[in-house]
CSV table of C-alpha atoms and ligand atoms in Angstrom, one decimal:
chain,number,residue,atom,x,y,z
A,180,MET,CA,35.3,39.4,-16.0
A,181,ASN,CA,36.0,40.2,-20.0
A,182,ASN,CA,32.6,37.7,-21.4
A,183,THR,CA,34.2,38.1,-24.7
A,184,LEU,CA,33.9,34.6,-26.8
A,185,THR,CA,37.5,35.3,-27.3
A,186,ASN,CA,38.3,35.5,-23.7
A,187,ARG,CA,36.2,33.1,-22.4
A,188,PHE,CA,37.9,30.4,-25.2
A,189,ARG,CA,41.5,31.2,-23.2
A,190,GLU,CA,40.2,31.2,-19.5
A,191,ILE,CA,38.3,28.1,-20.6
A,192,TYR,CA,41.4,26.6,-22.4
A,193,GLY,CA,44.8,28.6,-21.3
A,194,ARG,CA,45.6,29.9,-24.6
A,195,GLU,CA,44.3,31.3,-28.2
A,196,ALA,CA,41.3,30.5,-30.1
A,197,GLU,CA,42.1,29.5,-34.2
A,198,GLY,CA,39.2,30.0,-36.0
A,199,LEU,CA,36.1,31.6,-35.3
A,200,TYR,CA,32.2,30.1,-37.6
A,201,PHE,CA,29.4,31.3,-37.1
A,202,ALA,CA,25.5,29.4,-38.1
A,203,PRO,CA,22.7,30.0,-39.1
A,204,GLY,CA,19.8,29.4,-37.2
A,205,ARG,CA,16.5,29.1,-39.5
A,206,VAL,CA,13.2,30.5,-40.1
A,207,ASN,CA,10.3,28.3,-42.6
A,208,LEU,CA,8.2,30.7,-43.5
A,209,ILE,CA,5.6,27.8,-45.2
A,210,GLY,CA,6.1,24.3,-47.1
A,211,GLU,CA,6.1,22.0,-43.2
A,212,HIS,CA,6.4,18.3,-42.3
A,213,VAL,CA,7.5,18.0,-46.4
A,214,ASP,CA,11.2,17.8,-46.9
A,215,TYR,CA,11.5,14.4,-45.8
A,216,ASN,CA,8.4,13.5,-48.3
A,217,GLY,CA,10.0,14.6,-51.4
A,218,GLY,CA,8.1,18.7,-51.2
A,219,LEU,CA,9.7,21.4,-52.1
A,220,VAL,CA,9.9,23.8,-48.7
A,221,PHE,CA,10.8,27.8,-48.2
A,222,PRO,CA,13.1,28.8,-45.9
A,223,CYS,CA,15.4,31.4,-44.4
A,224,ALA,CA,18.5,31.6,-42.6
A,225,LEU,CA,18.5,33.8,-39.5
A,226,SER,CA,20.7,36.9,-38.7
A,227,PHE,CA,21.2,34.1,-35.1
A,228,GLY,CA,22.9,30.3,-34.7
A,229,THR,CA,26.0,29.0,-33.3
A,230,TYR,CA,29.3,29.9,-33.3
A,231,LEU,CA,32.6,28.0,-32.8
A,232,LEU,CA,35.5,28.8,-32.0
A,233,ALA,CA,38.0,26.2,-32.5
A,234,ALA,CA,42.1,25.4,-31.7
A,235,ARG,CA,44.3,21.8,-32.6
A,236,ARG,CA,45.7,20.6,-29.4
A,237,ASP,CA,47.8,17.7,-29.2
A,238,ASP,CA,46.2,14.4,-28.6
A,239,LYS,CA,43.5,12.7,-30.2
A,240,LYS,CA,40.5,13.1,-28.0
A,241,THR,CA,38.4,16.8,-27.7
A,242,ALA,CA,37.0,18.5,-25.8
A,243,PHE,CA,33.3,20.3,-26.0
A,244,THR,CA,31.8,23.6,-23.4
A,245,THR,CA,29.4,25.5,-24.3
A,246,LEU,CA,28.3,29.0,-22.8
A,247,ASN,CA,25.1,28.1,-23.1
A,248,PHE,CA,24.6,25.1,-20.8
A,249,ASP,CA,26.3,23.9,-17.7
A,250,HIS,CA,27.9,21.1,-19.2
A,251,ALA,CA,31.0,20.6,-20.6
A,252,ALA,CA,33.1,17.6,-22.3
A,253,THR,CA,36.0,16.2,-22.6
A,254,ARG,CA,35.6,12.6,-25.5
A,255,ASP,CA,37.9,10.5,-27.3
A,256,GLU,CA,36.4,7.9,-30.2
A,257,SER,CA,34.4,5.4,-28.3
A,258,ALA,CA,32.2,8.2,-28.7
A,259,PHE,CA,30.9,6.7,-31.0
A,260,THR,CA,30.6,3.7,-29.9
A,261,THR,CA,28.5,4.8,-27.1
A,262,LYS,CA,26.3,7.8,-27.9
A,263,PRO,CA,26.5,10.3,-24.6
A,264,ALA,CA,22.8,11.9,-23.7
A,265,THR,CA,24.4,15.4,-23.3
A,266,TRP,CA,23.9,18.5,-26.3
A,267,GLU,CA,27.9,17.1,-27.9
A,268,LYS,CA,26.3,14.3,-29.7
A,269,TYR,CA,25.7,17.3,-32.0
A,270,PRO,CA,29.1,18.1,-32.7
A,271,LEU,CA,30.4,14.1,-32.4
A,272,GLY,CA,27.8,13.2,-35.2
A,273,VAL,CA,29.5,15.6,-37.2
A,274,MET,CA,32.9,14.6,-36.3
A,275,LYS,CA,31.8,10.5,-37.0
A,276,GLU,CA,30.2,11.2,-40.8
A,277,PHE,CA,34.3,13.2,-41.6
A,278,ALA,CA,35.6,10.7,-39.9
A,279,ALA,CA,33.2,8.2,-42.6
A,280,LYS,CA,35.3,9.8,-45.0
A,281,GLY,CA,38.7,9.4,-44.2
A,282,PHE,CA,39.4,12.0,-42.4
A,283,ASP,CA,40.6,12.4,-39.5
A,284,PRO,CA,38.4,14.6,-36.7
A,285,TRP,CA,40.6,14.7,-33.4
A,286,GLY,CA,41.7,16.7,-31.4
A,287,TYR,CA,40.4,19.8,-30.9
A,288,ASP,CA,39.7,22.6,-27.7
A,289,LEU,CA,35.5,23.6,-28.6
A,290,LEU,CA,34.0,26.0,-27.6
A,291,PHE,CA,30.5,27.2,-28.5
A,292,PHE,CA,28.1,29.7,-28.5
A,293,GLY,CA,24.5,30.3,-29.3
A,294,ASP,CA,22.3,33.5,-29.9
A,295,MET,CA,19.6,32.3,-30.0
A,296,PRO,CA,16.7,29.5,-28.3
A,297,ASN,CA,17.5,26.4,-28.7
A,298,GLY,CA,14.4,23.4,-28.3
A,299,ALA,CA,12.8,26.5,-30.2
A,300,SER,CA,12.1,24.6,-33.4
A,301,LEU,CA,14.4,27.6,-34.7
A,302,SER,CA,17.2,24.7,-35.8
A,303,SER,CA,19.8,25.7,-33.3
A,304,SER,CA,20.9,21.9,-33.4
A,305,ALA,CA,21.3,21.6,-37.1
A,306,SER,CA,23.5,25.3,-36.5
A,307,ILE,CA,25.2,23.5,-34.1
A,308,GLU,CA,26.0,20.6,-37.1
A,309,MET,CA,26.8,22.8,-39.7
A,310,VAL,CA,28.9,24.8,-37.1
A,311,THR,CA,30.8,21.6,-36.9
A,312,ALA,CA,30.9,20.7,-40.4
A,313,ILE,CA,32.4,24.3,-41.6
A,314,MET,CA,34.7,24.4,-38.6
A,315,LEU,CA,36.6,20.9,-39.6
A,316,ASN,CA,36.0,21.7,-43.5
A,317,ASP,CA,38.1,24.7,-43.2
A,318,GLN,CA,40.7,22.9,-39.8
A,319,LEU,CA,41.2,19.6,-42.0
A,320,GLY,CA,41.4,22.1,-45.3
A,321,ALA,CA,38.8,19.1,-47.1
A,322,ASN,CA,37.1,21.7,-49.7
A,323,ILE,CA,33.8,19.5,-49.1
A,324,ASP,CA,31.4,22.1,-50.7
A,325,PRO,CA,27.3,23.3,-48.8
A,326,VAL,CA,25.4,21.2,-49.9
A,327,GLU,CA,27.4,17.9,-48.8
A,328,LEU,CA,28.8,19.2,-45.4
A,329,ALA,CA,25.0,19.4,-45.3
A,330,LEU,CA,23.6,16.3,-46.1
A,331,MET,CA,26.8,14.9,-43.4
A,332,SER,CA,25.3,17.1,-41.0
A,333,GLN,CA,21.9,15.6,-40.9
A,334,ARG,CA,23.4,12.6,-41.9
A,335,ALA,CA,24.4,12.6,-38.1
A,336,GLU,CA,21.0,13.8,-37.3
A,337,ASN,CA,19.5,10.5,-38.7
A,338,LEU,CA,22.3,8.6,-37.4
A,339,PHE,CA,24.2,9.6,-34.8
A,340,VAL,CA,21.5,11.4,-32.8
A,341,GLY,CA,18.5,9.6,-34.3
A,342,MET,CA,15.8,12.3,-35.6
A,343,ASN,CA,15.1,11.3,-38.9
A,344,SER,CA,15.1,14.9,-40.2
A,345,GLY,CA,14.5,16.4,-43.4
A,346,ILE,CA,17.2,18.7,-45.6
A,347,MET,CA,15.1,21.5,-45.1
A,348,ASP,CA,17.2,22.8,-41.9
A,349,GLN,CA,20.9,22.1,-42.7
A,350,PHE,CA,20.7,23.4,-46.4
A,351,ALA,CA,18.5,26.5,-45.1
A,352,SER,CA,21.8,26.1,-42.5
A,353,ALA,CA,24.4,26.0,-44.8
A,354,MET,CA,22.8,28.0,-47.9
A,355,GLY,CA,21.4,30.9,-46.5
A,356,LYS,CA,21.2,33.7,-48.6
A,357,GLU,CA,20.5,37.8,-47.0
A,358,ASN,CA,16.6,39.1,-47.3
A,359,HIS,CA,16.2,35.7,-49.3
A,360,ALA,CA,14.8,32.7,-48.6
A,361,ILE,CA,15.2,30.0,-49.8
A,362,ALA,CA,12.9,27.8,-52.4
A,363,LEU,CA,14.1,23.8,-51.9
A,364,ASP,CA,12.4,21.2,-53.9
A,365,CYS,CA,13.4,18.4,-51.6
A,366,ALA,CA,13.4,15.2,-53.8
A,367,THR,CA,16.4,17.2,-56.0
A,368,LEU,CA,18.0,19.6,-53.8
A,369,ALA,CA,17.7,21.9,-56.8
A,370,PHE,CA,17.0,25.3,-55.7
A,371,GLU,CA,16.6,29.6,-56.4
A,372,TRP,CA,17.3,32.0,-53.8
A,373,VAL,CA,14.5,34.7,-53.7
A,374,PRO,CA,14.2,38.1,-53.3
A,375,LEU,CA,12.3,39.0,-49.8
A,376,ALA,CA,10.4,42.1,-51.5
A,377,MET,CA,8.0,42.9,-48.5
A,378,GLU,CA,7.9,46.1,-48.3
A,379,GLY,CA,6.3,47.6,-45.7
A,380,VAL,CA,6.3,44.0,-43.5
A,381,SER,CA,8.0,42.3,-41.4
A,382,VAL,CA,7.9,38.7,-40.2
A,383,VAL,CA,8.3,38.2,-36.9
A,384,ILE,CA,9.1,35.2,-34.5
A,385,ALA,CA,6.5,34.4,-31.4
A,386,ASN,CA,8.1,31.1,-29.1
A,387,THR,CA,6.0,30.0,-26.8
A,388,ASN,CA,8.4,29.0,-24.8
A,389,LYS,CA,6.8,25.3,-23.6
A,390,GLN,CA,8.8,22.8,-22.2
A,391,ARG,CA,8.9,20.7,-25.1
A,392,LYS,CA,8.7,17.0,-24.5
A,393,LEU,CA,9.7,13.6,-27.0
A,394,VAL,CA,10.0,15.6,-30.0
A,395,ASP,CA,12.3,12.7,-31.6
A,396,SER,CA,9.8,10.2,-31.4
A,397,LYS,CA,6.4,12.1,-32.2
A,398,TYR,CA,8.2,13.9,-35.3
A,399,ASN,CA,9.8,10.1,-36.5
A,400,GLU,CA,6.1,8.2,-35.5
A,401,ARG,CA,4.5,11.1,-38.6
A,402,ARG,CA,7.6,10.1,-40.7
A,403,SER,CA,6.7,6.7,-40.7
A,404,GLU,CA,2.3,7.1,-41.2
A,405,CYS,CA,4.2,9.5,-44.1
A,406,GLU,CA,5.9,7.0,-45.4
A,407,GLU,CA,3.0,3.9,-45.1
A,408,ALA,CA,0.4,6.3,-47.2
A,409,ALA,CA,2.9,6.3,-49.8
A,410,ARG,CA,3.5,2.6,-49.7
A,411,LEU,CA,-0.2,2.3,-50.5
A,412,ILE,CA,-0.1,4.4,-52.7
A,413,ALA,CA,2.8,3.0,-55.5
A,414,ARG,CA,0.6,-0.4,-55.4
A,415,ARG,CA,-1.7,1.9,-57.6
A,416,ARG,CA,0.8,4.4,-59.0
A,417,PRO,CA,4.8,4.5,-59.2
A,418,LEU,CA,5.6,6.7,-56.6
A,419,ASN,CA,8.6,7.7,-54.1
A,420,ALA,CA,7.0,10.2,-52.1
A,421,LEU,CA,3.6,11.4,-51.7
A,422,CYS,CA,4.7,15.3,-52.1
A,423,GLU,CA,5.6,13.6,-56.3
A,424,LEU,CA,1.3,13.8,-56.3
A,425,SER,CA,-0.4,16.8,-56.6
A,426,PRO,CA,-3.7,17.1,-54.8
A,427,GLU,CA,-6.0,16.2,-56.8
A,428,GLU,CA,-4.2,13.0,-57.0
A,429,PHE,CA,-4.1,12.3,-53.9
A,430,GLU,CA,-7.8,12.5,-53.7
A,431,ALA,CA,-8.3,9.9,-56.8
A,432,LEU,CA,-6.5,7.5,-54.8
A,433,ALA,CA,-7.0,8.0,-51.6
A,434,GLY,CA,-9.1,4.9,-51.0
A,435,GLU,CA,-5.7,2.6,-51.4
A,436,ILE,CA,-5.0,4.2,-47.4
A,437,THR,CA,-8.2,3.1,-44.8
A,438,HIS,CA,-6.2,3.9,-42.1
A,439,PRO,CA,-8.2,7.3,-40.8
A,440,THR,CA,-5.2,8.7,-39.2
A,441,ILE,CA,-2.6,7.9,-41.7
A,442,LEU,CA,-5.1,9.2,-44.4
A,443,ARG,CA,-5.2,12.6,-43.1
A,444,ARG,CA,-1.1,12.4,-42.7
A,445,ALA,CA,-0.9,12.2,-46.6
A,446,ARG,CA,-3.5,14.7,-47.3
A,447,HIS,CA,-1.7,17.0,-44.9
A,448,ALA,CA,1.7,16.9,-46.4
A,449,VAL,CA,0.2,16.9,-50.7
A,450,THR,CA,-1.5,19.6,-50.3
A,451,GLU,CA,1.1,21.7,-47.8
A,452,HIS,CA,3.4,20.8,-51.2
A,453,ALA,CA,0.5,22.5,-53.0
A,454,ARG,CA,0.7,25.9,-50.3
A,455,VAL,CA,4.6,26.0,-51.7
A,456,LYS,CA,4.4,26.8,-54.6
A,457,GLU,CA,1.6,28.5,-54.6
A,458,ALA,CA,3.4,30.8,-51.4
A,459,ILE,CA,6.0,30.9,-53.8
A,460,VAL,CA,4.0,32.4,-57.0
A,461,ALA,CA,2.5,34.8,-54.8
A,462,LEU,CA,5.5,36.0,-53.0
A,463,LYS,CA,7.5,36.8,-56.9
A,464,GLY,CA,4.0,38.2,-58.1
A,465,GLY,CA,4.4,41.3,-55.0
A,466,ASP,CA,0.8,39.0,-53.0
A,467,LEU,CA,1.6,39.3,-49.6
A,468,GLN,CA,-2.2,38.9,-49.4
A,469,ARG,CA,-2.1,35.6,-50.7
A,470,PHE,CA,0.8,34.7,-49.3
A,471,GLY,CA,-1.1,35.2,-46.0
A,472,ARG,CA,-3.9,33.3,-46.2
A,473,LEU,CA,-1.7,29.7,-47.2
A,474,MET,CA,0.1,30.2,-43.7
A,475,ASN,CA,-3.2,30.2,-42.4
A,476,GLU,CA,-3.9,27.5,-44.2
A,477,SER,CA,-0.7,26.1,-43.6
A,478,HIS,CA,-2.3,25.7,-39.7
A,479,ARG,CA,-4.5,24.5,-40.2
A,480,SER,CA,-3.8,21.6,-41.8
A,481,LEU,CA,-0.6,21.2,-39.8
A,482,LYS,CA,-2.9,21.7,-36.6
A,483,GLU,CA,-6.1,18.8,-37.6
A,484,ASP,CA,-4.7,17.1,-40.2
A,485,TYR,CA,-1.8,16.9,-38.7
A,486,GLU,CA,-1.9,17.0,-35.2
A,487,VAL,CA,2.3,18.7,-34.4
A,488,THR,CA,0.6,21.6,-33.2
A,489,GLY,CA,-0.8,21.8,-29.1
A,490,ILE,CA,-2.7,25.1,-27.2
A,491,GLU,CA,0.5,26.9,-27.2
A,492,LEU,CA,0.8,27.4,-30.4
A,493,ASP,CA,-2.5,27.3,-31.3
A,494,THR,CA,-3.1,30.0,-29.8
A,495,LEU,CA,-0.1,31.7,-31.0
A,496,ALA,CA,-1.6,31.5,-33.7
A,497,GLY,CA,-5.1,31.6,-34.3
A,498,GLU,CA,-4.5,34.5,-31.9
A,499,ALA,CA,-2.8,36.2,-34.0
A,500,GLN,CA,-4.5,36.2,-37.2
A,501,ARG,CA,-7.1,38.0,-35.8
A,502,LEU,CA,-5.0,41.2,-35.2
A,503,ASP,CA,-4.9,44.5,-37.6
A,504,GLY,CA,-1.9,44.3,-39.4
A,505,VAL,CA,-1.0,40.2,-39.5
A,506,LEU,CA,-1.6,39.3,-42.9
A,507,GLY,CA,-1.1,34.8,-42.1
A,508,SER,CA,0.3,33.2,-39.0
A,509,ARG,CA,1.6,29.4,-38.7
A,510,MET,CA,3.5,27.4,-36.5
A,511,THR,CA,7.7,26.8,-38.1
A,512,GLY,CA,9.2,23.5,-37.4
A,513,ALA,CA,8.9,20.3,-36.0
A,514,GLY,CA,5.6,21.6,-34.1
A,515,PHE,CA,4.9,20.7,-30.7
A,516,GLY,CA,5.7,23.4,-29.4
A,517,GLY,CA,8.7,26.2,-30.5
A,518,CYS,CA,7.7,29.1,-32.7
A,519,THR,CA,5.2,30.5,-34.8
A,520,VAL,CA,6.0,33.4,-37.3
A,521,SER,CA,3.8,35.7,-39.0
A,522,LEU,CA,3.7,38.6,-41.8
A,523,VAL,CA,2.3,42.1,-39.8
A,524,ALA,CA,2.8,45.3,-41.0
A,525,SER,CA,5.7,46.7,-39.8
A,526,ASP,CA,4.1,49.4,-38.0
A,527,ALA,CA,1.7,47.3,-36.0
A,528,VAL,CA,4.6,44.7,-35.3
A,529,PRO,CA,4.4,47.1,-30.9
A,530,SER,CA,0.7,46.3,-31.1
A,531,PHE,CA,1.1,42.7,-31.7
A,532,ILE,CA,3.5,41.9,-29.7
A,533,ALA,CA,2.2,43.9,-26.4
A,534,THR,CA,-1.4,41.8,-27.3
A,535,LEU,CA,-1.3,39.2,-28.0
A,536,GLY,CA,1.7,38.8,-25.3
A,537,GLU,CA,-1.0,39.6,-23.5
A,538,ARG,CA,-3.6,37.2,-24.8
A,539,TYR,CA,-1.2,34.5,-24.4
A,540,THR,CA,-0.6,34.3,-20.8
A,541,ARG,CA,-4.4,35.1,-20.5
A,542,ARG,CA,-5.0,31.7,-22.1
A,543,VAL,CA,-1.9,29.6,-21.9
A,544,GLY,CA,-0.3,30.6,-18.4
A,545,LEU,CA,3.4,31.4,-20.5
A,546,THR,CA,5.3,34.0,-22.3
A,547,ALA,CA,6.4,33.7,-25.2
A,548,ASP,CA,8.9,35.6,-26.7
A,549,PHE,CA,9.2,37.5,-30.1
A,550,TYR,CA,12.4,37.9,-32.5
A,551,ILE,CA,11.7,40.6,-35.8
A,552,ALA,CA,13.1,38.4,-37.7
A,553,ARG,CA,16.8,39.4,-40.3
A,554,VAL,CA,17.3,37.5,-42.6
A,555,GLY,CA,21.1,36.4,-43.4
A,556,ASN,CA,23.6,34.2,-44.9
A,557,GLY,CA,25.0,30.4,-45.0
A,558,ALA,CA,26.9,29.3,-42.7
A,559,ARG,CA,30.4,30.8,-42.5
A,560,LYS,CA,33.8,31.3,-41.2
A,561,ILE,CA,34.1,34.7,-39.6
A,562,GLU,CA,37.6,35.8,-40.8
A,563,ASN,CA,38.6,38.3,-38.8
A,564,VAL,CA,37.6,37.0,-35.3
A,565,ARG,CA,38.8,40.6,-33.7
A,566,GLN,CA,36.6,42.0,-35.6
A,567,SER,CA,33.9,40.2,-34.4
A,568,ILE,CA,31.4,41.9,-32.9
A,569,LEU,CA,31.9,39.1,-30.1
A,570,CYS,CA,35.4,39.2,-29.4
B,70,GLA,C1,12.4,19.4,-38.4
B,70,GLA,C2,13.4,18.7,-39.5
B,70,GLA,C3,13.1,19.6,-40.4
B,70,GLA,C4,11.5,19.5,-40.7
B,70,GLA,C5,10.8,20.4,-40.0
B,70,GLA,C6,9.5,19.9,-40.4
B,70,GLA,O1,12.7,21.1,-38.0
B,70,GLA,O2,14.5,18.5,-39.1
B,70,GLA,O3,13.9,18.6,-41.6
B,70,GLA,O4,10.8,18.0,-41.0
B,70,GLA,O5,10.8,19.5,-38.9
B,70,GLA,O6,9.0,21.0,-41.6
């Protein structure tokens, strides 16, 4: 059997696909759990993500197939009111956003394929949402700009999927640029592409391969804790979100927050935001040592104040920070498992992977996977389906 994506589409649906689309995953270099606190984040889009082949069908149903899970479904409009528990809730949420804008998003055969790890904090779900948004935008001739498509995908995640995530993942997937990180102000959506000038240094992602559980509810809990902190401080001074405060302003007002857990959550958000600002200056000035130290501090804050790490992420980041040739290492994404991101001297990468992999397995009993990040462009239609590497 020929396993290329177009052939699989033909085998499954009995006809040719009409369009191929791609949306990348992302790795966040620094700035964790600050997007929903109105701060700056610094992610980049990856070369891997989710591909989607689509063709129109004659009825008002949509068929969802993926090559990544053993589950396919054909749904109609009733799925907007009875949300399925299965993965097609991600594209359905985006379809519902198109419906809310007055478009008819039904009547497609869809085949998804992700060449990235799922549920590993590299935004596989945002890439499914964004690729659906790009596809519908093209098929419907809707002419919606990429930032609005990212916002629609975030609303799909918030309102339909039920995770109150910020805008970082969908924005990075929409607006990624090859060999650039995105300095994104999540309060205003103003952004700047910053060249990843990292001569002789590689961005290495390490996957804990921990089975993540209850991430959505723990994530939503952290978010409410930060909102509570902002509410308490707003009694003393006008404030929309925690990241409007400098660390000094925050410490002066910290007495407003009497609950020690909420105080630590808020302290993470405020100090992380300050670290992102400093890290962007460091990268622009070519000071990768400083960038790396800020990554290490970010991990410590996520471990001690935000409490979203755990033995797996702490072992990968902590052991990495001790190795020769490592400038910095931290967890990336929501946490509770998933991946770390490290800056590693390129000639030290093979020994980094061998030593860290061995120490991780010895201490945690799991096997880590490693990826050397290639930073790619944002979500797009792949015009020449036949020439695509996948087809
Ligand atoms: C998840 C969310 C993002 C962001 C990160 C943490 O990836 O989807 O919006 O909050 O966690 O930085």
